[in-house]
Amino acid sequence: MLRSDLRRQLLKVVGAFFLAQGLPVAPAFSAARPSAVERRTFAAFLDALLPRDDLAGSASDLRVDEQLWALASLDGRFGRLVALGCQWLNLTGTGSFADLAPSDQIKVIEWMSASDWNQIPRRFYELVRQTAVETYYSNPAAWGGLPIKAPPQPLGYPPPWQ
Amino acid sequence: MNRRYDAVVAGSGAGGAATAWRLCAQGLKVLLLEAGPRFEPSLDYRLHLPDWERQVLPRRRASQAEVSFGAFSALNPEERSLRSWNAVAGPVVRGDSREPMGPGYWHVLGVGGSTLAFVGESHRLHPEAMKLQSRFGAGCDWPITYADLEPYYGLCEQLIGVAGPEEQGARWRSTPFPLPPHPFSPAGRRLQSAGSRLGMNWQANSRAALSMPYDGRPACNYCGNCSRGCPVGDKGSADVTFIRKAEQTGRLTLMTNSRLLRLHPAGGGRIASVEYVRGKARHRVETPVLVLAAGAIQTPRLLLANRSRQHPHGLANSSRQVGRNFMESVFWSSTGIVPDLGNSHVGLPSDTICWDFNGPQGIPDVIGGCRFHSAVQEIGLVGPIAYASRIVKGFGRALKEGVRNQFGHCLSVGAFAEFLPNDESRVDLDPTRKDEFGMALPRIHSHLGQPEIRRLRFMAAQARRLLQEAGASILVEEYGAWDLFSATHVFGTCRMGASAVHSVVDAQGRSHDHPNLYIADASVFPSSGGGEAPSLTIQALALRTADNIVSGKVGS
């Protein structure tokens, strides 16, 4: 499925989920000014999804978190889901998700990725993962280790090919 | 109201553009109404930008029309092996009935129409696929033969600059392709060798993409992203071929962002004038000839919506066949990881094709064939976002390493097949939803019959077998029409036929009811063919219709 359409499809699913749960689809969510706790939690979650390694930076190194907050400010459903997801993440330990050991963060996310499709942790995981990888890999700084070094045009990929 | 034109054509996609060019080339002054904008390749096609992978279709304001859908069929759990899934998301459809994928009906409103987003396969219809009823007792016959279209196929290929191989089996040719075939991509080569071990004949696909510079246009540089809009100009979309040529005649007036709303019949059934809206202004123009080429969804909608006391079922609809006989793409794709294959993202999409099963009796136990092709670029597995979204599941270091390790190793087999018309599949007017001009939305009803399910089973089995032979270690994605309505090719809703009782237009594309109303898009197809891409046939038919208009063989 096409990436942008996949995200649209997921957003539609999220909207339907909110309706089914009796939650307002676009509440008065002030994602333009997320709290410092939310920002820290979300960045930690994104960096666990897309960590720094020898070939490319982490999600927050590439400012994926800032771009997703910007998206959240434009889309009430997405903003609502991020806010609920961050709340949920911070209930998983004794403090902030950001303060968990990396191995514990991974355990939490593994649980989310296999949890009930109809509950917030899974929807949050799926939609944020999808949006994060779209944003991350739209940045050439993420392409380290890949055989592509530039967008397809203007050079194309002239033959001969191996 | 004024009368300055010899003909008005509505829609500048494959059919409308070809009609306009042919009429202009023979001295007629043509007004071409296009509901969408004119795309500017350097601005609208994003393949030179880092986020190129996030946009597939050129998206501009008013470049897609809204449609609605009737209820889709329930899915039979016994056919679950045909479900759509990928390694990341799991099942794509979680409910128990078919769903539209994305917009469902993939199309572009704009100068060039959906050819702006097509991959550019350039196919002639299998001659026997035009005689399904008389020879095989299924579907419907065309009122014309392959021989009637053959010279027009050749003419279109010359104008577009189609590149293809000499050998075309049942599709006999009176003229060679103007350009040699393209080189095989790594993915195409792999499918060819695997196919030959299975006794399949794979060959270079005939493509509306330039293998050499041609007619002032440069050759393809094989970026693999034809469906995102071609900034090079080598892809033979209608804007850089037929429209460009029509404009060079000086006799074409092209009005963009101009939606046709009303057709005004006069005495004898002739359409005296049409009314269109551009911005907020409504315009009315007289015309001796009207050609509708808005595609198999919008053309029937327009006819149905133009109801009146004299025409209670809409225009051109004394047969009550407008909107009936809707046919769609029956599609399948299977993707596997082939560890010793690399760079599968490069090269021309759909560069190799297998026609072995394309004839009406090509698939056992069902009438109507299919074709297979290399699909990895066509289905968008050309960048890291696609791999991270669909192929490599999980998160963290494993995700990033997985994208690096798997990238370029995907191999995809695609297939398209015949769709036989059925009573449930049709286009009508939505009783509750209207557009901004108050016109009811077209509503698509789609139902897969048992013949389509049988073909899908065959396509899936053959695709999986081929991937296994090609060395795929694991399947990572499959998509198909069983649970997804995702139509790029739509046909049949204003069927062509000899009988005014059973069809909407005659063998020349002229309405049985209105002597100066013609239709020149895929809505006139009586059958879909066994998976052939339809654009070349739409264009060949359009040229033939234009010639008949000019020669005065029909109507005046």
XYZ file of C-alpha atoms in Angstrom:
718
model
C 0.000 0.000 0.000
C 1.230 3.470 -0.742
C 2.829 5.175 2.217
C 0.747 8.330 2.398
C -2.373 6.338 1.790
C -1.379 3.878 4.469
C -1.154 6.743 6.948
C -4.484 8.127 5.799
C -5.977 4.676 6.198
C -4.526 4.415 9.687
C -5.849 7.839 10.602
C -9.268 6.749 9.421
C -8.980 3.684 11.599
C -7.931 5.846 14.530
C -10.931 8.093 13.968
C -13.247 5.092 13.925
C -11.538 3.798 17.057
C -12.184 7.034 18.935
C -15.800 6.996 17.887
C -16.190 3.368 18.966
C -14.615 4.161 22.337
C -16.853 7.172 22.830
C -13.875 9.513 22.777
C -14.073 12.845 20.943
C -12.277 12.594 17.623
C -10.791 16.067 17.726
C -10.785 17.334 21.285
C -9.311 20.619 22.390
C -5.827 19.192 22.170
C -3.103 21.796 22.389
C -0.430 19.932 20.469
C 1.054 23.232 19.403
C 2.344 23.449 22.927
C 2.918 19.936 24.234
C 4.294 19.759 27.738
C 7.965 19.140 28.418
C 7.051 15.725 29.786
C 5.163 14.825 26.631
C 8.004 16.032 24.443
C 10.566 14.021 26.366
C 8.407 10.901 26.423
C 7.603 11.056 22.743
C 11.229 11.652 21.747
C 12.309 8.687 23.830
C 9.672 6.496 22.201
C 10.721 7.597 18.714
C 14.393 7.007 19.493
C 13.579 3.522 20.669
C 11.806 2.938 17.345
C 14.649 4.442 15.324
C 17.832 4.524 17.410
C 21.179 6.050 16.506
C 23.759 3.621 15.071
C 27.063 3.797 13.230
C 25.475 4.669 9.889
C 22.653 7.082 10.740
C 21.321 9.220 13.531
C 18.311 8.544 15.714
C 14.812 9.808 15.120
C 15.379 12.843 17.300
C 18.811 13.455 15.741
C 16.888 13.890 12.478
C 14.191 15.979 14.219
C 11.479 13.445 13.537
C 9.873 14.298 16.896
C 9.517 17.961 15.976
C 7.978 17.099 12.624
C 5.492 14.751 14.233
C 4.498 17.384 16.786
C 3.910 19.730 13.874
C 1.705 17.096 12.285
C -0.120 16.618 15.570
C -0.906 20.317 15.662
C -2.553 20.021 12.258
C -4.456 16.786 12.772
C -6.594 16.564 15.879
C -6.932 12.782 15.727
C -3.211 12.257 15.511
C -2.566 14.796 18.264
C -5.111 13.113 20.499
C -3.567 9.717 19.913
C -0.057 10.993 20.658
C -1.237 12.611 23.890
C -3.008 9.445 25.012
C -0.046 7.318 23.966
C 2.390 9.430 25.949
C 0.121 9.236 29.001
C 0.003 5.479 28.650
C 3.785 5.180 28.233
C 4.341 7.084 31.446
C 2.104 4.697 33.335
C 4.241 1.706 32.431
C 6.965 2.298 35.011
C 7.486 4.205 38.177
C 8.308 7.419 36.309
C 8.653 8.664 32.785
C 9.094 6.232 29.932
C 12.130 8.307 29.021
C 13.825 7.298 32.253
C 13.405 3.573 31.730
C 16.466 1.533 30.879
C 16.721 0.935 27.104
C 16.052 -2.776 27.580
C 12.860 -1.960 29.500
C 11.760 0.509 26.848
C 12.155 -2.230 24.275
C 10.059 -4.626 26.370
C 7.288 -2.056 26.624
C 7.267 -1.444 22.886
C 7.361 -5.159 22.110
C 4.287 -5.572 24.262
C 2.545 -2.678 22.526
C 3.304 -4.068 19.074
C 1.558 -7.343 19.939
C -1.295 -5.912 21.989
C -4.994 -5.673 21.136
C -5.531 -3.896 17.830
C -8.531 -2.119 19.293
C -6.727 -0.509 22.205
C -4.688 2.662 22.420
C -1.209 1.152 22.883
C -1.405 -0.795 19.624
C -2.958 2.016 17.608
C -0.366 4.424 18.979
C 2.449 2.036 18.095
C 1.189 1.373 14.571
C 0.418 4.927 13.567
C 3.444 6.528 15.189
C 5.748 3.875 13.749
C 4.322 4.407 10.266
C 4.522 8.181 10.455
C 7.969 8.078 12.024
C 9.522 5.851 9.361
C 7.998 8.001 6.622
C 9.491 11.101 8.167
C 12.813 9.517 9.076
C 13.523 7.973 5.693
C 12.504 11.170 3.915
C 15.797 12.556 5.157
C 18.932 11.551 3.202
C 20.797 11.511 6.519
C 18.920 8.274 7.231
C 20.089 6.567 4.058
C 23.501 5.475 5.393
C 24.145 1.863 4.457
C 21.531 1.867 1.690
C 22.405 1.578 -2.003
C 20.593 4.830 -2.740
C 22.544 8.025 -2.227
C 20.232 10.539 -3.874
C 16.598 10.886 -4.933
C 15.738 9.036 -8.171
C 15.894 12.172 -10.287
C 17.505 13.932 -12.014
C 20.129 11.240 -12.527
C 17.938 8.131 -12.618
C 19.627 4.739 -12.531
C 21.106 4.312 -16.007
C 22.241 0.825 -17.048
C 24.284 -1.324 -16.949
C 22.915 -2.856 -13.757
C 24.504 -5.521 -11.600
C -23.470 31.604 -26.084
C -21.142 31.225 -29.008
C -20.249 28.674 -31.609
C -16.620 28.771 -32.500
C -15.719 25.131 -32.487
C -16.228 22.168 -34.770
C -16.216 19.808 -31.813
C -16.152 19.851 -28.033
C -14.262 17.080 -26.252
C -14.710 16.544 -22.514
C -11.708 14.994 -20.782
C -8.049 15.153 -21.790
C -6.912 11.687 -20.725
C -5.986 8.880 -23.096
C -9.206 9.009 -25.133
C -9.948 12.729 -25.127
C -6.394 13.723 -25.950
C -6.197 11.263 -28.840
C -9.575 12.379 -30.185
C -8.628 16.043 -29.955
C -5.341 15.502 -31.766
C -6.904 13.506 -34.578
C -9.664 16.055 -35.101
C -7.275 19.010 -35.000
C -4.839 17.288 -37.337
C -7.617 17.017 -39.880
C -8.527 20.664 -39.700
C -11.235 20.838 -37.057
C -11.285 23.475 -34.350
C -11.641 21.707 -31.033
C -12.538 22.892 -27.568
C -11.065 20.475 -25.033
C -12.577 20.757 -21.561
C -10.475 19.358 -18.740
C -11.885 19.278 -15.220
C -8.448 19.311 -13.603
C -5.346 21.494 -13.800
C -2.320 21.344 -16.060
C 0.555 19.809 -14.171
C 3.955 21.398 -14.257
C 6.489 18.546 -14.217
C 9.290 20.555 -12.630
C 7.017 21.637 -9.779
C 4.511 18.825 -9.409
C 6.674 15.724 -9.747
C 8.802 15.360 -6.653
C 11.297 12.735 -7.679
C 14.234 15.093 -7.204
C 13.358 15.835 -3.571
C 14.391 13.843 -0.496
C 10.758 13.090 0.387
C 9.936 11.794 -3.104
C 8.749 8.501 -1.745
C 5.898 10.017 0.258
C 3.904 11.085 -2.752
C 2.817 8.759 -5.496
C 0.205 10.551 -7.482
C 0.649 14.174 -8.387
C -1.679 15.826 -5.949
C -2.978 19.244 -6.771
C -6.211 20.909 -5.970
C -9.064 19.394 -7.965
C -6.881 16.628 -9.378
C -9.116 13.838 -8.106
C -12.864 13.487 -8.274
C -14.917 12.260 -5.387
C -16.707 8.938 -5.799
C -18.764 6.806 -3.462
C -19.177 3.069 -3.106
C -22.067 0.706 -2.712
C -21.850 -2.132 -0.232
C -19.056 -4.568 -0.988
C -19.471 -8.334 -0.952
C -18.801 -10.369 2.167
C -15.546 -12.318 2.072
C -15.752 -16.091 1.979
C -13.406 -17.419 4.693
C -12.678 -20.483 2.560
C -10.852 -18.215 0.123
C -8.632 -16.668 2.780
C -5.468 -17.653 0.931
C -6.308 -14.734 -1.376
C -6.269 -12.129 1.364
C -4.017 -9.071 1.139
C -1.285 -8.798 3.732
C 2.234 -7.614 4.333
C 4.974 -8.458 6.766
C 4.505 -5.267 8.774
C 0.754 -4.716 8.965
C -0.430 -8.306 8.745
C -3.838 -8.519 7.107
C -4.691 -5.335 5.264
C -8.441 -5.863 5.595
C -9.535 -6.698 9.127
C -13.253 -6.714 8.503
C -15.322 -9.388 6.806
C -16.061 -7.643 3.523
C -14.083 -6.137 0.650
C -12.813 -2.590 1.101
C -11.526 0.157 -1.169
C -7.762 0.526 -0.960
C -6.918 4.209 -0.624
C -9.277 6.078 -2.932
C -10.335 2.775 -4.519
C -10.629 4.297 -7.958
C -7.152 5.527 -8.855
C -7.314 8.317 -11.382
C -6.013 11.796 -12.095
C -7.966 14.838 -13.201
C -5.640 17.014 -15.206
C -4.225 17.535 -18.676
C -3.240 14.001 -19.645
C -5.637 12.399 -17.179
C -4.630 9.139 -15.574
C -1.831 8.654 -18.086
C 0.098 11.090 -15.865
C 0.197 8.359 -13.237
C 0.218 5.263 -15.404
C 3.258 3.065 -15.588
C 3.048 3.253 -19.364
C 2.441 -0.286 -20.524
C 1.317 -0.054 -24.121
C -0.711 -3.096 -25.094
C -2.865 -4.197 -27.956
C -5.869 -6.275 -26.988
C -5.743 -10.014 -27.686
C -7.865 -10.461 -30.862
C -9.867 -13.301 -29.337
C -10.646 -11.287 -26.204
C -12.844 -9.159 -28.453
C -15.047 -12.137 -29.353
C -15.695 -13.759 -25.991
C -19.404 -14.414 -26.470
C -19.434 -15.783 -29.996
C -16.351 -17.965 -29.562
C -16.446 -18.910 -25.903
C -19.982 -18.250 -24.705
C -18.998 -15.734 -22.016
C -19.051 -11.977 -21.635
C -19.725 -9.842 -24.671
C -18.407 -9.390 -28.204
C -16.994 -6.202 -29.589
C -18.828 -4.993 -32.724
C -15.429 -4.510 -34.372
C -12.398 -6.731 -34.829
C -8.725 -6.468 -34.085
C -8.190 -5.839 -37.791
C -10.383 -2.734 -37.572
C -8.164 -1.328 -34.844
C -4.788 -2.528 -36.074
C -3.855 0.494 -38.227
C -4.831 2.813 -35.386
C -2.731 0.860 -32.913
C 0.247 1.397 -35.183
C -0.499 5.086 -35.558
C -0.693 5.564 -31.788
C 2.527 3.654 -31.231
C 4.315 5.869 -33.727
C 3.014 9.068 -32.173
C 3.817 7.967 -28.613
C 7.156 6.305 -29.374
C 6.381 2.856 -28.008
C 9.366 0.594 -27.368
C 8.802 -3.121 -27.763
C 9.966 -6.421 -29.202
C 8.969 -7.699 -32.609
C 7.408 -10.952 -31.395
C 3.836 -10.329 -30.222
C 2.118 -13.688 -30.711
C -1.565 -13.379 -31.556
C -1.283 -9.593 -31.731
C -0.216 -9.429 -35.356
C 1.301 -6.184 -36.542
C 1.451 -4.419 -39.879
C 4.141 -1.998 -38.714
C 7.115 -2.439 -36.385
C 7.420 -0.698 -33.053
C 9.118 2.657 -33.580
C 11.701 1.954 -30.875
C 13.632 -1.111 -29.697
C 12.719 -2.688 -26.347
C 14.240 -1.512 -23.095
C 17.055 -3.375 -21.338
C 15.948 -5.818 -18.656
C 16.220 -4.695 -15.063
C 17.765 -6.990 -12.441
C 14.265 -7.979 -11.277
C 13.066 -8.561 -14.821
C 16.079 -10.730 -15.639
C 15.465 -12.844 -12.582
C 11.829 -13.462 -13.486
C 12.778 -14.310 -17.049
C 15.242 -16.981 -16.017
C 12.944 -18.445 -13.366
C 10.032 -18.387 -15.799
C 11.943 -20.197 -18.507
C 12.788 -23.000 -16.078
C 9.044 -23.344 -15.471
C 8.314 -23.372 -19.184
C 6.950 -19.813 -19.215
C 7.770 -17.372 -21.994
C 8.761 -14.024 -20.577
C 9.608 -11.196 -22.931
C 10.244 -7.472 -22.967
C 7.044 -5.552 -22.310
C 5.896 -2.991 -24.858
C 6.210 0.345 -23.126
C 5.189 3.932 -23.654
C 8.600 5.059 -22.461
C 11.395 6.037 -24.787
C 14.298 3.612 -25.145
C 16.009 6.241 -27.313
C 15.463 9.975 -27.851
C 12.391 10.379 -30.034
C 10.399 13.230 -31.478
C 12.128 15.881 -29.402
C 11.788 13.935 -26.157
C 14.728 12.428 -24.233
C 15.228 8.751 -23.452
C 14.215 7.210 -20.129
C 16.857 7.275 -17.365
C 15.294 4.313 -15.530
C 14.507 5.899 -12.186
C 11.749 3.300 -11.731
C 9.044 5.713 -10.614
C 6.796 6.244 -13.647
C 3.634 6.317 -11.563
C 4.824 9.315 -9.555
C 4.815 11.455 -12.701
C 7.649 11.564 -15.224
C 9.708 14.772 -14.988
C 11.936 13.661 -17.859
C 9.137 13.629 -20.428
C 10.068 10.285 -21.939
C 6.947 8.562 -20.618
C 4.257 8.725 -23.248
C 1.554 10.309 -21.139
C -1.123 12.081 -23.143
C 0.092 15.579 -22.242
C 3.489 15.173 -23.909
C 2.176 13.203 -26.880
C -1.356 13.780 -28.180
C -1.993 17.087 -26.407
C 1.367 18.497 -27.421
C 0.739 17.506 -31.026
C -2.792 18.890 -30.960
C -1.574 22.219 -29.611
C 1.014 22.407 -32.368
C -1.797 22.479 -34.946
C -3.027 25.821 -33.578
C -6.587 24.519 -33.675
C -6.923 23.313 -30.097
C -8.431 25.406 -27.334
C -7.688 23.709 -24.034
C -9.675 24.888 -21.026
C -8.345 23.545 -17.737
C -10.283 23.467 -14.462
C -13.431 23.349 -16.573
C -16.095 20.895 -15.479
C -18.779 19.836 -17.928
C -22.133 19.941 -16.164
C -25.029 20.011 -18.593
C -25.706 18.675 -22.056
C -28.579 20.362 -23.844
C -30.376 18.184 -26.391
C -32.340 19.707 -29.226
C -34.536 18.379 -32.000
C -33.739 14.972 -33.396
C -31.800 14.086 -30.298
C -28.758 16.149 -31.240
C -26.798 17.736 -28.439
C -27.044 21.422 -29.296
C -24.832 22.890 -26.611
C -23.027 22.124 -23.400
C -22.616 24.004 -20.178
C -19.423 23.967 -18.159
C -18.149 25.736 -15.091
C -14.739 27.335 -14.783
C -14.034 28.904 -11.445
C -17.367 30.380 -10.472
C -18.413 31.272 -13.985
C -20.747 29.103 -16.018
C -20.310 29.004 -19.771
C -22.482 27.625 -22.504
C -21.116 26.683 -25.892
C -22.796 25.344 -29.008
C -21.232 22.388 -30.699
C -21.886 20.350 -33.827
C -20.138 17.360 -32.234
C -19.668 16.360 -28.600
C -17.182 13.705 -27.536
C -17.284 12.476 -23.949
C -13.988 11.076 -22.702
C -14.204 11.414 -18.947
C -13.585 7.737 -18.189
C -15.761 4.804 -17.218
C -16.902 6.425 -13.959
C -17.468 10.070 -14.867
C -18.871 9.578 -18.355
C -21.851 7.466 -17.206
C -22.309 9.790 -14.245
C -22.618 12.758 -16.558
C -25.134 10.984 -18.771
C -27.192 9.721 -15.839
C -27.162 13.100 -14.122
C -28.502 14.867 -17.216
C -32.025 13.610 -16.652
C -34.993 15.549 -17.910
C -38.645 15.011 -18.684
C -37.691 13.991 -22.217
C -34.886 11.778 -20.946
C -36.013 10.427 -17.571
C -33.180 7.881 -17.404
C -30.518 10.298 -18.497
C -28.997 10.893 -21.904
C -27.953 8.168 -24.338
C -29.772 5.720 -22.127
C -32.778 4.380 -23.999
C -31.121 0.970 -23.601
C -30.882 1.503 -19.812
C -27.313 0.245 -20.161
C -25.531 3.433 -19.058
C -23.614 2.543 -15.909
C -24.182 -1.202 -16.320
C -21.511 -3.778 -17.194
C -18.884 -2.139 -14.999
C -15.581 -3.978 -15.171
C -12.463 -3.368 -13.104
C -8.867 -4.467 -12.653
C -8.629 -8.012 -11.337
C -5.163 -7.752 -9.863
C -2.726 -9.774 -7.860
C 0.842 -9.311 -6.680
C 3.134 -11.519 -4.622
C 6.463 -10.300 -3.298
C 9.329 -12.333 -1.902
C 12.829 -11.706 -0.641
C 15.480 -13.103 -2.970
C 18.763 -12.998 -1.068
C 21.072 -13.144 -4.075
C 19.171 -10.491 -6.045
C 20.237 -6.860 -5.697
C 19.114 -3.501 -7.020
C 15.577 -4.636 -7.737
C 14.488 -1.012 -7.397
C 16.257 0.132 -10.584
C 15.121 -0.104 -14.186
C 11.852 0.381 -15.971
C 8.714 -0.723 -14.098
C 6.929 -3.678 -15.632
C 9.749 -4.222 -18.102
C 9.046 -7.929 -18.562
C 5.769 -9.680 -19.244
C 4.406 -13.169 -19.763
C 1.446 -13.510 -22.161
C 1.190 -17.314 -21.965
C -2.144 -17.263 -20.109
C -3.629 -14.171 -21.711
C -5.951 -15.708 -24.307
C -9.580 -16.349 -23.329
C -8.767 -20.013 -22.709
C -5.394 -19.364 -21.118
C -6.478 -20.345 -17.596
C -7.860 -23.842 -16.924
C -11.588 -24.158 -16.183
C -12.523 -20.525 -16.725
C -13.020 -18.214 -19.679
C -10.873 -15.119 -19.642
C -7.120 -14.910 -19.342
C -4.468 -13.044 -17.437
C -0.906 -11.854 -17.820
C 2.055 -11.736 -15.452
C 4.675 -9.031 -15.181
C 7.574 -7.831 -13.089
C 5.933 -5.604 -10.503
C 8.492 -4.556 -7.914
C 8.789 -0.932 -9.054
C 5.149 -0.657 -10.065
C 3.974 -1.487 -6.559
C 6.370 1.029 -5.079
C 9.126 -1.108 -3.548
C 11.702 1.426 -4.639
C 12.732 3.231 -1.473
C 13.391 2.755 2.229
C 9.988 4.010 3.330
C 8.282 1.216 1.430
C 10.576 -1.369 2.984
C 10.115 0.002 6.504
C 6.347 0.275 6.021
C 5.604 -3.054 4.377
C 8.535 -5.461 4.335
C 10.578 -5.166 7.545
C 8.528 -5.485 10.689
C 9.487 -4.467 14.183
C 11.429 -1.514 15.461
C 14.772 -0.403 16.817
C 18.112 -1.611 15.514
C 16.506 -4.650 13.901
C 14.247 -2.413 11.827
C 17.059 -0.207 10.578
C 19.368 -3.138 9.844
C 16.510 -5.000 8.210
C 15.824 -2.123 5.843
C 19.506 -1.981 4.910
C 19.820 -5.727 4.492
C 16.603 -6.305 2.556
C 16.613 -3.216 0.365
C 16.842 -4.117 -3.323
C 16.175 -7.815 -2.665
C 12.400 -7.765 -3.150
C 11.077 -9.481 -6.236
C 7.407 -9.046 -7.152
C 5.201 -10.869 -9.608
C 2.147 -8.906 -10.671
C -0.863 -10.095 -12.621
C -3.979 -8.611 -14.198
C -6.920 -10.609 -15.507
C -10.186 -10.507 -17.371
C -13.282 -9.314 -15.520
C -16.575 -10.585 -16.890
C -19.522 -8.206 -16.495
C -22.149 -9.145 -13.921
C -25.461 -7.665 -12.832
C -24.177 -6.406 -9.490
C -21.204 -4.446 -10.824
C -22.314 -1.059 -12.068
C -22.037 2.703 -11.648
C -25.085 4.705 -10.618
C -25.760 8.025 -8.931
C -25.400 8.307 -5.194
C -28.873 9.146 -3.870
C -27.578 11.282 -1.005
C -24.132 12.681 -1.805
C -23.539 15.516 -4.253
C -20.526 17.525 -5.357
C -20.090 21.286 -4.970
C -22.137 21.900 -8.113
C -25.053 19.846 -6.877
C -24.400 16.878 -9.140
C -24.850 13.464 -7.549
C -21.591 11.586 -6.981
C -20.970 8.491 -9.060
C -21.431 5.383 -6.917
C -19.404 2.293 -7.747
C -20.864 -1.144 -7.095
C -18.342 -3.927 -7.444
C -18.833 -7.642 -7.149
C -16.358 -10.384 -7.950
C -17.983 -13.378 -9.577
C -16.730 -16.938 -9.336
C -14.806 -16.639 -12.627
C -12.826 -13.758 -11.139
C -12.131 -15.751 -7.963
C -10.928 -18.686 -10.063
C -8.609 -16.434 -11.993
C -7.287 -14.922 -8.774
C -6.538 -18.390 -7.424
C -4.614 -19.223 -10.571
C -2.726 -15.924 -10.503
C -1.763 -16.321 -6.847
C -0.598 -19.914 -7.297
C 1.445 -19.098 -10.381
C 3.010 -16.011 -8.808
C 4.051 -17.938 -5.696
C 5.460 -20.754 -7.808
C 7.473 -18.302 -9.846
C 8.909 -16.575 -6.788
C 9.928 -19.892 -5.321
C 11.694 -20.799 -8.551
C 13.394 -17.387 -8.572
C 14.956 -18.150 -5.213
C 12.660 -16.272 -2.858
C 13.408 -17.329 0.693
C 10.217 -15.904 2.118
C 7.031 -14.190 0.984
C 6.653 -10.722 2.491
C 3.580 -9.230 0.859
C 0.578 -10.110 -1.246
C -2.151 -7.844 -2.535
C -5.178 -8.763 -4.557
C -8.666 -7.884 -5.666
C -10.295 -10.535 -3.472
C -10.468 -8.221 -0.450
C -9.392 -4.884 -1.931
C -11.153 -2.743 -4.489
C -8.264 -0.922 -6.109
C -9.086 -0.114 -9.692
C -6.715 1.647 -12.033
C -8.429 0.228 -15.104
C -12.212 0.539 -15.331
C -14.396 -0.301 -18.298
C -17.741 -1.048 -19.818
C -20.272 1.422 -18.431
C -21.295 2.769 -21.856
C -20.879 -0.422 -23.800
C -20.274 -0.409 -27.552
C -22.476 -2.689 -29.641
C -24.450 -3.152 -32.791
C -27.802 -3.250 -31.036
C -29.408 -0.093 -29.698
C -31.289 -2.285 -27.237
C -28.227 -3.749 -25.569
C -25.581 -1.078 -25.899
C -25.024 2.662 -25.497
C -22.840 3.495 -28.503
C -22.408 1.920 -31.909
C -19.280 0.520 -33.479
C -18.071 4.052 -34.260
C -18.455 5.220 -30.670
C -21.599 7.193 -31.498
C -24.599 7.205 -29.203
C -27.523 5.199 -30.514
C -29.799 7.988 -29.240
C -27.963 11.207 -30.113
C -26.454 11.470 -33.584
C -23.715 13.941 -32.680
C -22.724 12.484 -29.308
C -19.678 10.208 -29.175
C -17.865 8.443 -26.366
C -14.106 7.901 -26.546
C -12.959 6.291 -23.328
C -12.851 2.841 -21.758
C -16.528 2.988 -20.867
C -17.250 1.717 -24.393
C -15.229 -1.514 -23.941
C -17.565 -4.534 -24.202
C -14.884 -6.684 -22.537
C -11.849 -5.880 -20.463
C -9.309 -8.120 -22.153
C -7.139 -10.635 -20.369
C -5.158 -8.139 -18.345
C -3.887 -5.870 -21.094
C -3.282 -2.258 -20.094
C -6.097 -0.352 -21.808
C -4.609 3.030 -22.726
C -3.418 2.087 -26.213
C -6.771 0.519 -27.078
C -8.602 3.593 -25.768
C -6.406 5.761 -27.980
C -6.743 3.552 -31.052
C -10.525 3.528 -30.652
C -10.505 7.297 -30.194
C -8.585 7.854 -33.414
C -10.995 5.587 -35.258
C -13.965 7.476 -33.830
C -12.377 10.798 -34.784
C -11.821 9.606 -38.328
C -15.440 8.595 -38.570
C -16.521 11.995 -37.311
C -14.350 13.740 -39.883
C -15.238 11.536 -42.805
C -18.910 11.989 -42.093
C -19.471 8.265 -42.268
C -21.748 8.703 -39.321
C -23.933 11.645 -38.314
C -23.399 15.190 -39.409
